[in-house]
Each structure stands twice: as C-alpha cells, then as structure tokens.
PDB file of C-alpha atoms in Angstrom:
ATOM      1  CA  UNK A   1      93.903  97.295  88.334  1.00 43.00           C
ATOM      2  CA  UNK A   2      96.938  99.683  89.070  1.00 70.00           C
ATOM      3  CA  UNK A   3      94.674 103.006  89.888  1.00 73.00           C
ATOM      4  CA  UNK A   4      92.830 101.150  92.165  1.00 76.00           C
ATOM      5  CA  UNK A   5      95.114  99.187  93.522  1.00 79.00           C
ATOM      6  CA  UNK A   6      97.230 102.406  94.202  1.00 81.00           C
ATOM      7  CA  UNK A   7      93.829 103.822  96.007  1.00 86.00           C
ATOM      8  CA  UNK A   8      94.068 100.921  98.260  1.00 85.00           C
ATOM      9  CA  UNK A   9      97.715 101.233  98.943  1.00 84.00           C
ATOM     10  CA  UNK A  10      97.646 104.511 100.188  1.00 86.00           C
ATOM     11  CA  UNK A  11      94.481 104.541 102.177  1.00 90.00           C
ATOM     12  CA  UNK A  12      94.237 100.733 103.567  1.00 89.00           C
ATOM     13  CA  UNK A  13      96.956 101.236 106.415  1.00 88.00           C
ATOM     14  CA  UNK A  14      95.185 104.582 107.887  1.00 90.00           C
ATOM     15  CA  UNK A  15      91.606 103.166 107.296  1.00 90.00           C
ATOM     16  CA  UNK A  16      92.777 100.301 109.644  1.00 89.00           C
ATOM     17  CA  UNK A  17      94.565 102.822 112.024  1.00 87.00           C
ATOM     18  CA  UNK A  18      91.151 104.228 112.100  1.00 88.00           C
ATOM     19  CA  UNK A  19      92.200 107.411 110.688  1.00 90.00           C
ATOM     20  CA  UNK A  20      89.459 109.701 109.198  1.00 91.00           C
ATOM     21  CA  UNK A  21      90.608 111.133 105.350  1.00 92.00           C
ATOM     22  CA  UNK A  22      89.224 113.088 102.334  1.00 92.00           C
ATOM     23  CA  UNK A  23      90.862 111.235  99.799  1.00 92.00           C
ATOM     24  CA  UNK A  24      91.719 113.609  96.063  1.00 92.00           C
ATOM     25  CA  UNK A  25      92.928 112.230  93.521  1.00 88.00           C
ATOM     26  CA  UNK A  26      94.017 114.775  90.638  1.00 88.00           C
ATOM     27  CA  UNK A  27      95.703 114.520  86.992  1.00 88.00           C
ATOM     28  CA  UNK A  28      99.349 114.410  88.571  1.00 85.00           C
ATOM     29  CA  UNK A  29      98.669 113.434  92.273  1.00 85.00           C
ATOM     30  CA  UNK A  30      96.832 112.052  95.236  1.00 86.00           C
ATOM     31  CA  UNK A  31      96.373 113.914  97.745  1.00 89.00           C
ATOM     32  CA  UNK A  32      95.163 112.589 101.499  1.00 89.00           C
ATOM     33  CA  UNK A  33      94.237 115.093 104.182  1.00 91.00           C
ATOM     34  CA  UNK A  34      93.712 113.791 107.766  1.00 90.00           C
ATOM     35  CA  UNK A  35      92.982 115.544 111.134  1.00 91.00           C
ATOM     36  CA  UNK A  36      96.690 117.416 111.822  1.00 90.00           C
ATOM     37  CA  UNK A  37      96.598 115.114 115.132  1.00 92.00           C
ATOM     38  CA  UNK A  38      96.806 112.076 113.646  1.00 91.00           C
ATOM     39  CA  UNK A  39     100.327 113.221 111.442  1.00 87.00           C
ATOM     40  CA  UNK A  40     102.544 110.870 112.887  1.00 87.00           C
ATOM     41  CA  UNK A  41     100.629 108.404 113.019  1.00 89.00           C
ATOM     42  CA  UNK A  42     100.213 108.628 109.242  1.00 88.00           C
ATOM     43  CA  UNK A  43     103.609 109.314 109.180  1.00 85.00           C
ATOM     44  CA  UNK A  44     104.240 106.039 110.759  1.00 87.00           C
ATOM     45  CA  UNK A  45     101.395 103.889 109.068  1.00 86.00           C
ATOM     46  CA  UNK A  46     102.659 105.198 105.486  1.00 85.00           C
ATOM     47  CA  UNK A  47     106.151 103.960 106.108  1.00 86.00           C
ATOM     48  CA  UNK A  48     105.412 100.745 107.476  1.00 85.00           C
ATOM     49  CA  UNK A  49     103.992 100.244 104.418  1.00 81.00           C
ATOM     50  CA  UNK A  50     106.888 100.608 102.195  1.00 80.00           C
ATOM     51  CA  UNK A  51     106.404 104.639 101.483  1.00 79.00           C
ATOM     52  CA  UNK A  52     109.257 107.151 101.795  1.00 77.00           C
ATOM     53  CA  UNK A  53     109.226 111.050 102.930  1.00 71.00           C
ATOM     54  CA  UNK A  54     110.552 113.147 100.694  1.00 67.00           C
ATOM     55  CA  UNK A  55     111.874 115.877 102.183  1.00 60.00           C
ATOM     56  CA  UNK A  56     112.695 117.635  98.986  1.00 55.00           C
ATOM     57  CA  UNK A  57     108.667 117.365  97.929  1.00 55.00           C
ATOM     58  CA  UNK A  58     107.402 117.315 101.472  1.00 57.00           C
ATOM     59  CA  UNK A  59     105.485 114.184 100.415  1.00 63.00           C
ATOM     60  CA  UNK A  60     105.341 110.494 100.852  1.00 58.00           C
ATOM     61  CA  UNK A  61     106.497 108.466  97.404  1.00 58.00           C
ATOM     62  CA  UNK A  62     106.228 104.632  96.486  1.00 53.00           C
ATOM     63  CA  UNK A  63     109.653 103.031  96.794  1.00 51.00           C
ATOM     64  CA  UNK A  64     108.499  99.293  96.944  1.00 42.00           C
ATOM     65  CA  UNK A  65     108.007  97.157  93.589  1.00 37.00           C
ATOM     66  CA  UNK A  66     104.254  96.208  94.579  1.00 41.00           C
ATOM     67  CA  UNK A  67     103.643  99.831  94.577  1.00 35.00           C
ATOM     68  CA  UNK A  68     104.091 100.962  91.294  1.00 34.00           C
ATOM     69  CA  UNK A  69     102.988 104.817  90.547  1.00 34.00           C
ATOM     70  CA  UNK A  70     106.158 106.898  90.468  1.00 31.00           C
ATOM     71  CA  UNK A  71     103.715 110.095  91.439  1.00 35.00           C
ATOM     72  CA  UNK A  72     101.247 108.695  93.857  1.00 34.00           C
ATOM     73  CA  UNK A  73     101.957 110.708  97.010  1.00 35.00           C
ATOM     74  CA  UNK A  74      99.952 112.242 100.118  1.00 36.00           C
ATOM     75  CA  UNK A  75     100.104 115.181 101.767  1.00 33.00           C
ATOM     76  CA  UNK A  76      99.213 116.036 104.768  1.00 35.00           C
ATOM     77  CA  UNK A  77      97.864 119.461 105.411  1.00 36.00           C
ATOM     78  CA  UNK A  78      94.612 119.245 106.713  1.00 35.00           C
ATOM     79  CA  UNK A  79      91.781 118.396 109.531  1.00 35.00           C
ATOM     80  CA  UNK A  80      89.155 116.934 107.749  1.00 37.00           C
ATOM     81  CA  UNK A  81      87.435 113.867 107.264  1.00 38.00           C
ATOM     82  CA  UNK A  82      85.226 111.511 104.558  1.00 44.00           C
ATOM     83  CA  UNK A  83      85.546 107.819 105.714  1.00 44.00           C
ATOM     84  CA  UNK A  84      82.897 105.558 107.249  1.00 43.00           C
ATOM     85  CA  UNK A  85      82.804 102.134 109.412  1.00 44.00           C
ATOM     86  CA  UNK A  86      81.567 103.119 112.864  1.00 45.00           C
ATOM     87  CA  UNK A  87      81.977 105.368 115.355  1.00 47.00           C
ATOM     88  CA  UNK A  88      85.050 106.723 116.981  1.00 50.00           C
ATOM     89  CA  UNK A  89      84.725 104.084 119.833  1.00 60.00           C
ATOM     90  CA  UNK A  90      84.993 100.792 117.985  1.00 67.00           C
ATOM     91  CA  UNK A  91      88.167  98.561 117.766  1.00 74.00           C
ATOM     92  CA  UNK A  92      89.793  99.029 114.241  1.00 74.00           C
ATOM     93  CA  UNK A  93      89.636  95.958 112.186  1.00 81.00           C
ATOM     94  CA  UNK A  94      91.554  93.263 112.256  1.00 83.00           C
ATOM     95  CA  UNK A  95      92.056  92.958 108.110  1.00 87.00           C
ATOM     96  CA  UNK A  96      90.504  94.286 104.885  1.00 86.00           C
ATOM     97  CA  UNK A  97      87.781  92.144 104.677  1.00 88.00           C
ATOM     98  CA  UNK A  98      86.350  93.231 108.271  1.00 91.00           C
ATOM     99  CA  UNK A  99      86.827  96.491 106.767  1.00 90.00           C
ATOM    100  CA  UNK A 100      85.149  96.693 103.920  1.00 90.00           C
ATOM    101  CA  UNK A 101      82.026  94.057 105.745  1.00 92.00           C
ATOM    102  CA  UNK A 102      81.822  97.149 108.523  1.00 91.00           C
ATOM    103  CA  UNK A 103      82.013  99.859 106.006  1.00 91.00           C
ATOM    104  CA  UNK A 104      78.895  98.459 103.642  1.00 93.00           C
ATOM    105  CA  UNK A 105      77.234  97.484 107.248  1.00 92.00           C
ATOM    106  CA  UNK A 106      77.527 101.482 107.752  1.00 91.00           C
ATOM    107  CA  UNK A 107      76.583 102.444 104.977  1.00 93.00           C
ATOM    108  CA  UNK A 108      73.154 100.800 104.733  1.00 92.00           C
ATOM    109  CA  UNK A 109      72.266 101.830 107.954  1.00 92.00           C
ATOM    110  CA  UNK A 110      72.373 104.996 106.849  1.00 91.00           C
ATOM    111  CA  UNK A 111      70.957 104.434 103.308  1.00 92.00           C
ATOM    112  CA  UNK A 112      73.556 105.085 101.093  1.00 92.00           C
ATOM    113  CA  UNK A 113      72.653 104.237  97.667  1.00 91.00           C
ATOM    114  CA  UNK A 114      75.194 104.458  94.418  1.00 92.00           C
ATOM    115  CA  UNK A 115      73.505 106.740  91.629  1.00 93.00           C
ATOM    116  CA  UNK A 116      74.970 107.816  88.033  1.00 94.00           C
ATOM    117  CA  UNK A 117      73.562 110.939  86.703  1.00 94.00           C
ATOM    118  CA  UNK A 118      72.213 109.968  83.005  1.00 93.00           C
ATOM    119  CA  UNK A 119      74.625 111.151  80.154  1.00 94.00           C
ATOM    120  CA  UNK A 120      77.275 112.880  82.795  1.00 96.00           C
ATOM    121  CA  UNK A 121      80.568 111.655  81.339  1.00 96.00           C
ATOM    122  CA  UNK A 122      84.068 113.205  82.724  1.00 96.00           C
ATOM    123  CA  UNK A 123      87.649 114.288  81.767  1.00 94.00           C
ATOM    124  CA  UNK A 124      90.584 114.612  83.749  1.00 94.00           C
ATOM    125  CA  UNK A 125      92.827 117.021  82.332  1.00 94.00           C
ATOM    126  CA  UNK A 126      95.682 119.860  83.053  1.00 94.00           C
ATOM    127  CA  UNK A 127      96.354 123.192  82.690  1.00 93.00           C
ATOM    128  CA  UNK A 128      99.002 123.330  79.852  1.00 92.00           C
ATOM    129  CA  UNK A 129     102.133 124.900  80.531  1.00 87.00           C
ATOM    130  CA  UNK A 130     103.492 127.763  78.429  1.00 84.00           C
ATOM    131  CA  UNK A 131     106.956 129.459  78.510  1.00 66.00           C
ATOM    132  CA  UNK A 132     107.820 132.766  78.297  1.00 62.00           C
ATOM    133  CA  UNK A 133     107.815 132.515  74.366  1.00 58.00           C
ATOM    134  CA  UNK A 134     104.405 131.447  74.200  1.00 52.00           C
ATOM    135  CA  UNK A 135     105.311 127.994  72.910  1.00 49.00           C
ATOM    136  CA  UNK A 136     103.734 124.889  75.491  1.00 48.00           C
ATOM    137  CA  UNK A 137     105.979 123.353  77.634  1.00 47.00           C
ATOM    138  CA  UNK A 138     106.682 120.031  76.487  1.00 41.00           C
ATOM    139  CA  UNK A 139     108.076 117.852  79.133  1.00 42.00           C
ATOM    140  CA  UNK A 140     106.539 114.408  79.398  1.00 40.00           C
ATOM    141  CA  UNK A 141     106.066 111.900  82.389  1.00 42.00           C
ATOM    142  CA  UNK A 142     106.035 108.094  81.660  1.00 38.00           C
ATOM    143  CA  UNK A 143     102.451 108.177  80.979  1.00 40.00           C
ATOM    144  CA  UNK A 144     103.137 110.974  77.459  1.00 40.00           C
ATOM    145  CA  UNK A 145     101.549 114.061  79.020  1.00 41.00           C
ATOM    146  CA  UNK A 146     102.891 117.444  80.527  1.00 47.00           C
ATOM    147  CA  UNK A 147     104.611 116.917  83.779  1.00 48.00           C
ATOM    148  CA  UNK A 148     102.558 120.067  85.174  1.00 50.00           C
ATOM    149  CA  UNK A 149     105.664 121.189  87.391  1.00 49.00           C
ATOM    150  CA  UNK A 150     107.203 124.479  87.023  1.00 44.00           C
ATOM    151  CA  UNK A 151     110.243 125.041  85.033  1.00 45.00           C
ATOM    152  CA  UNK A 152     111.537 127.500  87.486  1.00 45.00           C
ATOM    153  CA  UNK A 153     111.354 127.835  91.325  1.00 47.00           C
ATOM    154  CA  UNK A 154     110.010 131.524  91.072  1.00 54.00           C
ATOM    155  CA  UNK A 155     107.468 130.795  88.658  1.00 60.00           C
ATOM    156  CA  UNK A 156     103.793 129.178  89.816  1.00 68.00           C
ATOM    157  CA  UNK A 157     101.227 128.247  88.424  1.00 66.00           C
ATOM    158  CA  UNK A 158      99.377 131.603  87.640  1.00 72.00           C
ATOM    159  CA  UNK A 159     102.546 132.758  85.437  1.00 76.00           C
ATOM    160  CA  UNK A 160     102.944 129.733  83.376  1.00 85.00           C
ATOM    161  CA  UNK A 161      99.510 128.095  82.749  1.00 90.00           C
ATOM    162  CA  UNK A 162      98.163 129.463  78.874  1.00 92.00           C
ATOM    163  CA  UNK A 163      95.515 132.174  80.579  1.00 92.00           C
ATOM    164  CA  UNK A 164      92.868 131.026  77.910  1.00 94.00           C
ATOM    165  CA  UNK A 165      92.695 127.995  80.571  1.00 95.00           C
ATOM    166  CA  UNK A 166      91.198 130.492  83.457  1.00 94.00           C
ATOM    167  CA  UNK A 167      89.030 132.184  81.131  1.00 95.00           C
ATOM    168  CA  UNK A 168      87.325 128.686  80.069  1.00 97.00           C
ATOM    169  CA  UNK A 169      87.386 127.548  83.543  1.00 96.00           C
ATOM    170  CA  UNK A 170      85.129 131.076  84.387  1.00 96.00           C
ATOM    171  CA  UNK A 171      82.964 130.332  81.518  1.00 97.00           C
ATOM    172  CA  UNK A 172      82.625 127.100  82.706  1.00 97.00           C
ATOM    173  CA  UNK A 173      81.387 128.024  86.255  1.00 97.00           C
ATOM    174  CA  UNK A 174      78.995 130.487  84.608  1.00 97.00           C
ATOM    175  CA  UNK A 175      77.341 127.524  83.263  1.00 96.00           C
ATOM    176  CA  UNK A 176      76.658 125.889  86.612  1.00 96.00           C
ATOM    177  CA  UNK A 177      78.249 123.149  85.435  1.00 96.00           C
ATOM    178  CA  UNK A 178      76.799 119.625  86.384  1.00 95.00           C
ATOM    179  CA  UNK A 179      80.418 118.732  87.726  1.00 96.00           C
ATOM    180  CA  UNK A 180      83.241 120.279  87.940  1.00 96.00           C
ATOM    181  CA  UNK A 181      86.371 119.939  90.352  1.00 95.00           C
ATOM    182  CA  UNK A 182      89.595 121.415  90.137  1.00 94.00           C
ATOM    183  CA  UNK A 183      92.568 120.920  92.350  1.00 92.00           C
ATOM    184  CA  UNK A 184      95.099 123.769  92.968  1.00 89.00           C
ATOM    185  CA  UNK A 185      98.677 123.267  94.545  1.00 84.00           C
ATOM    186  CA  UNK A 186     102.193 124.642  94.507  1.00 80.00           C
ATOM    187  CA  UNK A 187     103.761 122.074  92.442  1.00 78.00           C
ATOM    188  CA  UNK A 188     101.441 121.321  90.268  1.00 85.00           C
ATOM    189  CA  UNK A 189      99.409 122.702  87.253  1.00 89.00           C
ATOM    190  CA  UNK A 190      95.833 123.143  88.001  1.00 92.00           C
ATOM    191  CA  UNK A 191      94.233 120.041  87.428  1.00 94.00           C
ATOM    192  CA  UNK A 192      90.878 119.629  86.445  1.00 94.00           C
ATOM    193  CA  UNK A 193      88.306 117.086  86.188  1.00 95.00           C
ATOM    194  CA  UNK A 194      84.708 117.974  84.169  1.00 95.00           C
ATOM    195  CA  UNK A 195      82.026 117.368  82.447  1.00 97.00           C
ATOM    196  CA  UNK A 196      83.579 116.517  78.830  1.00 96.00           C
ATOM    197  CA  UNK A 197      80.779 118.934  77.115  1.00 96.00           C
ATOM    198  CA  UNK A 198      82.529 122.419  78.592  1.00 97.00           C
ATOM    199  CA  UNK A 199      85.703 120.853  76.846  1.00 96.00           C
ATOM    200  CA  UNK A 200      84.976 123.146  74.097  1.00 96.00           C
ATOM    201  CA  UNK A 201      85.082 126.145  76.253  1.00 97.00           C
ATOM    202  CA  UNK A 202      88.750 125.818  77.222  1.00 96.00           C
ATOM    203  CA  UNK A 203      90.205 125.510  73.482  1.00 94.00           C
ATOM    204  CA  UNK A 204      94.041 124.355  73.189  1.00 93.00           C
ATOM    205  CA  UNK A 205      94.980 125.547  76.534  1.00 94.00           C
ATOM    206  CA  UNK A 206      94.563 121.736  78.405  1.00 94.00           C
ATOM    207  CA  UNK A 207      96.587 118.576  78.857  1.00 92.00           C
ATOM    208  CA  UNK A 208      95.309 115.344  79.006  1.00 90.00           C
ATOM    209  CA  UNK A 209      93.428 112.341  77.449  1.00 88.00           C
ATOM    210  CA  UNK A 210      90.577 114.516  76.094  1.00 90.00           C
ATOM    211  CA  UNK A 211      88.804 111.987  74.412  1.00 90.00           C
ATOM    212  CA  UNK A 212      88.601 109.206  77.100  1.00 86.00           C
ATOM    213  CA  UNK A 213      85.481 109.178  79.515  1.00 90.00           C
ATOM    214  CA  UNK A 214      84.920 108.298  82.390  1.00 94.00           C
ATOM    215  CA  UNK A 215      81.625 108.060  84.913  1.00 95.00           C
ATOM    216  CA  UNK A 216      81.250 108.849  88.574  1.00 95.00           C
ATOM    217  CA  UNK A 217      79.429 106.890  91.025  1.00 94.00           C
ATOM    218  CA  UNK A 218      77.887 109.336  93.776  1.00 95.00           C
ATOM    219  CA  UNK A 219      77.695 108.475  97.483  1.00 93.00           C
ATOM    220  CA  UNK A 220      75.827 110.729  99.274  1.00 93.00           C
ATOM    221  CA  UNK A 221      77.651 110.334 102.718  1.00 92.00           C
ATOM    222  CA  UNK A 222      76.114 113.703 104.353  1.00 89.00           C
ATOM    223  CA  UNK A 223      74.857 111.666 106.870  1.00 89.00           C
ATOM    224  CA  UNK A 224      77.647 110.027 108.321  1.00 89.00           C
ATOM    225  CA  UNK A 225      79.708 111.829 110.930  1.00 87.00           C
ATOM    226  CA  UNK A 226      82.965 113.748 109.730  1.00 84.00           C
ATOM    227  CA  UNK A 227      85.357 111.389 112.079  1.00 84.00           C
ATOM    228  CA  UNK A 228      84.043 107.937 110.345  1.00 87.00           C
ATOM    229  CA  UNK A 229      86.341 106.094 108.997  1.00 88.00           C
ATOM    230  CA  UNK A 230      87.134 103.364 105.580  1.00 90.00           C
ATOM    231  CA  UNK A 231      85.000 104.567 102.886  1.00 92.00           C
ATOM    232  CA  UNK A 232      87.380 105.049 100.628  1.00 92.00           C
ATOM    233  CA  UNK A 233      89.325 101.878 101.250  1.00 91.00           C
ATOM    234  CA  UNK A 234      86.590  99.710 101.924  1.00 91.00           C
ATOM    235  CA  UNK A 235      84.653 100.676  98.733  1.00 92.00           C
ATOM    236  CA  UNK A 236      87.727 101.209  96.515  1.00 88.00           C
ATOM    237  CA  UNK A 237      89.265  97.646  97.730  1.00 86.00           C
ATOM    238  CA  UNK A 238      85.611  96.189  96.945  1.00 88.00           C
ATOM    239  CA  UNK A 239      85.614  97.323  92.841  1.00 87.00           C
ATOM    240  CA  UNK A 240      89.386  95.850  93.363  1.00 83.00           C
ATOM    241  CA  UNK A 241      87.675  92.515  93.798  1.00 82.00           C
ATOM    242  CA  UNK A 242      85.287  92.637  91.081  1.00 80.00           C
ATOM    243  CA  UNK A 243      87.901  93.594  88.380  1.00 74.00           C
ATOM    244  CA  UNK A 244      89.827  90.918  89.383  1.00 74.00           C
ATOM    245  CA  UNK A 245      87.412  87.945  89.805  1.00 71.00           C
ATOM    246  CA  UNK A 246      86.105  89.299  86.196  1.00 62.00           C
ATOM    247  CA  UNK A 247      83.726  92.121  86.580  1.00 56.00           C
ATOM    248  CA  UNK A 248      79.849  91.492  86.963  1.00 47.00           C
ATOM    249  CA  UNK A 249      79.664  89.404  83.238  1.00 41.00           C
ATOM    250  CA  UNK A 250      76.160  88.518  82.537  1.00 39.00           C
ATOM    251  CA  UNK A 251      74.922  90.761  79.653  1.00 41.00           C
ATOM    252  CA  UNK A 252      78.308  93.196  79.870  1.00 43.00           C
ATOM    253  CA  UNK A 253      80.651  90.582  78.829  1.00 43.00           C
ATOM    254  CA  UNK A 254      79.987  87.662  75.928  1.00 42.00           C
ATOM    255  CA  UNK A 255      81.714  84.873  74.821  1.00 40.00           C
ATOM    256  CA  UNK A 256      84.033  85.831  72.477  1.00 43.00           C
ATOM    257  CA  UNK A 257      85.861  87.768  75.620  1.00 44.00           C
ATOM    258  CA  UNK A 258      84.673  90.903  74.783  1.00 42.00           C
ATOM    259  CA  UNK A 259      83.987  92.012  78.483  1.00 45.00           C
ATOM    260  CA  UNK A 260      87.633  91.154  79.340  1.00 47.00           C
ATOM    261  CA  UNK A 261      89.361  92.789  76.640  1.00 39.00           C
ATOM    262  CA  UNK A 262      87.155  95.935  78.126  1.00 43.00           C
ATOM    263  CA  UNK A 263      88.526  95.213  81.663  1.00 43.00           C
ATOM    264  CA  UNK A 264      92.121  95.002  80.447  1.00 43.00           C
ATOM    265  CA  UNK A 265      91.453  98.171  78.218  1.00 42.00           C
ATOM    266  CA  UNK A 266      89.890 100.933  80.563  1.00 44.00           C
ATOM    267  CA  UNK A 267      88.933  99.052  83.706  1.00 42.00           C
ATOM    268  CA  UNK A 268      92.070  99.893  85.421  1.00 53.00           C
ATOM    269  CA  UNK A 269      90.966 103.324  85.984  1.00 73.00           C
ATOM    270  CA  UNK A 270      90.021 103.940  89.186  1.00 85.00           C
ATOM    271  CA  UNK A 271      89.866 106.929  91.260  1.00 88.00           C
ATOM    272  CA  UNK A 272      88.050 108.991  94.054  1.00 91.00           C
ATOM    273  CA  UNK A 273      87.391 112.472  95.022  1.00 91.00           C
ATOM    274  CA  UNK A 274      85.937 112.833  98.623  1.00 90.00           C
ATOM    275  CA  UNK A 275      84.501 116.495  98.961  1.00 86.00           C
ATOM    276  CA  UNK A 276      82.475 117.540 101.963  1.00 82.00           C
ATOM    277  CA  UNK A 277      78.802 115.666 102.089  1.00 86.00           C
ATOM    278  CA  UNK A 278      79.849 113.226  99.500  1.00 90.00           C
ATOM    279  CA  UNK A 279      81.997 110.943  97.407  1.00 93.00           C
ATOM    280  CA  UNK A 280      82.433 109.892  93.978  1.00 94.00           C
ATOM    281  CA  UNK A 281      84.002 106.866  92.621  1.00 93.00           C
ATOM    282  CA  UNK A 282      85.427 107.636  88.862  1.00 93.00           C
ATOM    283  CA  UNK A 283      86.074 105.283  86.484  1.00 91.00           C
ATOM    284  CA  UNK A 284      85.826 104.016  82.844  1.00 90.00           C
ATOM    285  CA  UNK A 285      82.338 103.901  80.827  1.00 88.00           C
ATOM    286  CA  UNK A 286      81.949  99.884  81.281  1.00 87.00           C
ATOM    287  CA  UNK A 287      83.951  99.870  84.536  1.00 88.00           C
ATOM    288  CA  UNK A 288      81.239 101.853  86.078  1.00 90.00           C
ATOM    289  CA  UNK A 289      78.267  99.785  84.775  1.00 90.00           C
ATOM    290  CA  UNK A 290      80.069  96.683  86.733  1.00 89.00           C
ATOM    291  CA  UNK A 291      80.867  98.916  89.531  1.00 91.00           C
ATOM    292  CA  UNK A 292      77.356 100.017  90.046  1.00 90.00           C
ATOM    293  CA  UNK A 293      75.900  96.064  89.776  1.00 90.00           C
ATOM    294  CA  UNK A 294      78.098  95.279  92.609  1.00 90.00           C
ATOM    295  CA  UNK A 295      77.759  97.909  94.490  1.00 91.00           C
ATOM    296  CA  UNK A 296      74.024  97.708  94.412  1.00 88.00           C
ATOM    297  CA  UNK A 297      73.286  94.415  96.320  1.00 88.00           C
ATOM    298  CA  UNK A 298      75.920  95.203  98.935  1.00 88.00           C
ATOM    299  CA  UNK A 299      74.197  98.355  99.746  1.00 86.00           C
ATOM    300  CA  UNK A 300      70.713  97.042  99.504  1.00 80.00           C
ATOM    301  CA  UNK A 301      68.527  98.386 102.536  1.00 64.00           C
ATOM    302  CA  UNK A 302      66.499  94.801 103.680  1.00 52.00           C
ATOM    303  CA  UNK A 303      63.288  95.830 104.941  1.00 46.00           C
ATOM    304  CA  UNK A 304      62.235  94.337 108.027  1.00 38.00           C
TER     305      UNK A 304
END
C-alpha cells in the first residue's frame, strides 16, 4: 500500500515526538504544517528517518529505498494542529501500536464516528499547464501526468494555468459544492480535489485521472483540542494493517480472489486532508467500504 505507507512514513516519527500536524496531501505533494516551535524538532525527527532537506526546494525528500515516492515532501510553514492521542502532558508512545491503541482510545471518548456521505465520489486532479502559445504543457512525472511546475522561474501559477480552470473552479463554488478542496503553492499547479459531478464545469483545462473515484471517510474531530496529537498516523497506519492482512473479506471479497485483485488494483490509494474541525481519509471505491468496517468496531462507543 505505497500511498499509505508513504502517509505513515512521513507522519509516524512526529506523531511519536508528540508533534501536533494538519496533514495535506495534494495531486503533486504532501504537505505537513506543525506549530513553527516544534521546526527543528521536525527537522530532526524527519532526518532520522532517512529524509533529506533540500535546500534548492526548501523541502524534505525520500532518499531511502523503503521510502519510495520521488515527490512526497513536507513543508513546514505553519502553527497549526489536527492530531489526537491525549493531552499535551502524557509521555509519547513507546511504538506504533501504543499509538494507534491511544489514538482510537481518544477518539471514542470523544465520539468520533466514521461516516460516508451517500453517492459523494471524488477526483484529484491539476490545473493544466499552458505555454505562451496556447498549446498544454506536456511534461510528464513517472506516474504519466503534468509535472505542475513552472517552466520558468518568473512565471507562477496564475500566468500559466489554462484560465478556463479558474472560471470552472468559480462556477464550482457557486454551486456550494458538497466537497471541494484545492491546494495553492509556489511550485506547484493548483491542485484540486472534488466532487467528480462539477468535472463537467472545468472542460479540458485539468490534469489527472478523471475517471478514477475515490470516497472520503469523515472524522469529525471538532472536539478534540488543536495540540492533540496521532490522528493521522494512528488511523492511516491502522487501514495499513487491514490492506495488508487482506482487507475486511466477508461479502467484499469471494473465492475466486476477486477482493484481492481489487486490493492490488485501487487499494493502494490512500490519502488524508486534515482541515480545521475535521479529517477525511480518501481512498478507492472498495478500499473505503473495508476501511469503514474496520474502522467501525474500533471506534465503537460501549455503553456502560
């Protein structure tokens, strides 16, 4: 599971440095913010783990084998926070699995419960890149889409994104769109992710896989203080498990291996998007069926 697997790389070393994050991932990049305090000691936890600073990107890149996304990165420009286990006061854990039993502990004491909204299915998509001819920009990365970075140092993202992409994305809002997120930074195109049925609204001025979907999982986490910490990690690193031990079978999977070819098809998609009362877990039509039966139990409330 190589998107989720990436999710835990980046955020399992400052979940257990007790480090508060929002957590964004985007078409080209994942972003981490974190309290401006606690820099170095990101700094310091990212390296340990094998990261690099790139001083040329002001960003941290994967330079070990077991960490294999040439584009996952963090930045670090913010003091904000979307993580839960406990409060400020208790000893980090010793290991993952402490981690991820305090974070579900957490989050039934405060009655978090995993939803879908019916029929909500998402795309993650780009801004396509024009140049000054008014023919797309056609660089690929090693997945076969747009590389989203500028072509020149003086241009941004305003000057070389196909304008018929803003005008979708204001006809979009005008909708009051179900979901809709879009991420906006210097080196990148504007990346987008959205309910697939205002798709039609932006024409032939996106990039991406257009015709995949995927489903988020909401968290409502407006409850739990801003400085918690391991959400991300702990939840993330739990759908890790249940790809990997074979999803939640039963009726989803059958005996010709149907339910495995589906895991080794789309099941490796996993990503997250903190914002500021909630988060969402994306991933893959059946990935989030399993996802939701295993989340369920471990966030059962028991009555007393």
């Amino acid at each position: 599971m190589e998107a989720g697997q990436r999710v835990m790389d980046l955020t399992s070393p400052l979940a257990m440095a007790a480090i508060p994050i929002f957590f964004i991932t985007t078409y080209y990049t994942d972003f981490i913010l974190v309290p401006s305090k606690d820099r170095q000691t990101v700094g310091a936890a990212l390296l340990e783990r094998g990261f690099e600073f790139s001083e040329n990107e002001s960003a941290y890149v994967v330079q070990v084998p077991n960490l294999n996304h040439a584009h996952a990165h963090s930045r670090i420009p913010s003091a904000s926070s979307n993580e839960s286990t406990g409060p400020p006061s208790t000893p980090p854990p010793s290991n993952v699995a402490e981690l991820q039993i305090r974070t579900f502990k957490q989050l039934r004491k405060r009655g978090v419960v995993p939803f879908i909204e019916p029929d909500l299915h998402l795309v993650q998509c780009s801004g396509k890149e024009i140049l000054p001819d008014d023919s797309y920009h056609s660089h690929s990365n090693g997945n076969g889409y747009t590389n989203g970075h500028s072509h020149s140092q003086e241009n941004t993202f305003l000057s070389i994104i196909d304008p018929k992409f803003y005008i979708g994305l204001i006809s979009a809002l005008i909708t009051q769109p179900r979901f809709l997120s879009i991420t906006l930074a210097q080196d990148d195109a504007p990346s987008l992710l959205l309910d697939k049925s205002l798709l039609w609204l932006f024409g032939n001025s996106i990039a991406g896989d257009v015709d995949g979907e995927l489903v988020p999982i909401f968290l409502d986490l407006g409850g739990l203080p801003l400085e918690s910490t391991g959400i991300v990690c702990g939840v993330a690193g739990k759908l890790c498990e249940v790809e990997r031990m074979g999803g939640g079978g039963g009726e989803h999977g059958d005996e010709n291996g149907a339910g495995e070819r589906e895991r080794e098809g789309e099941g490796g998609e996993l990503s997250y998007l903190s914002t500021a009362r909630a988060g969402a877990v994306i991933l893959s039509k059946g990935g989030s069926v399993r996802a939701l039966e295993a989340l369920g139990p471990l966030l059962e409330t028991i009555e007393a």
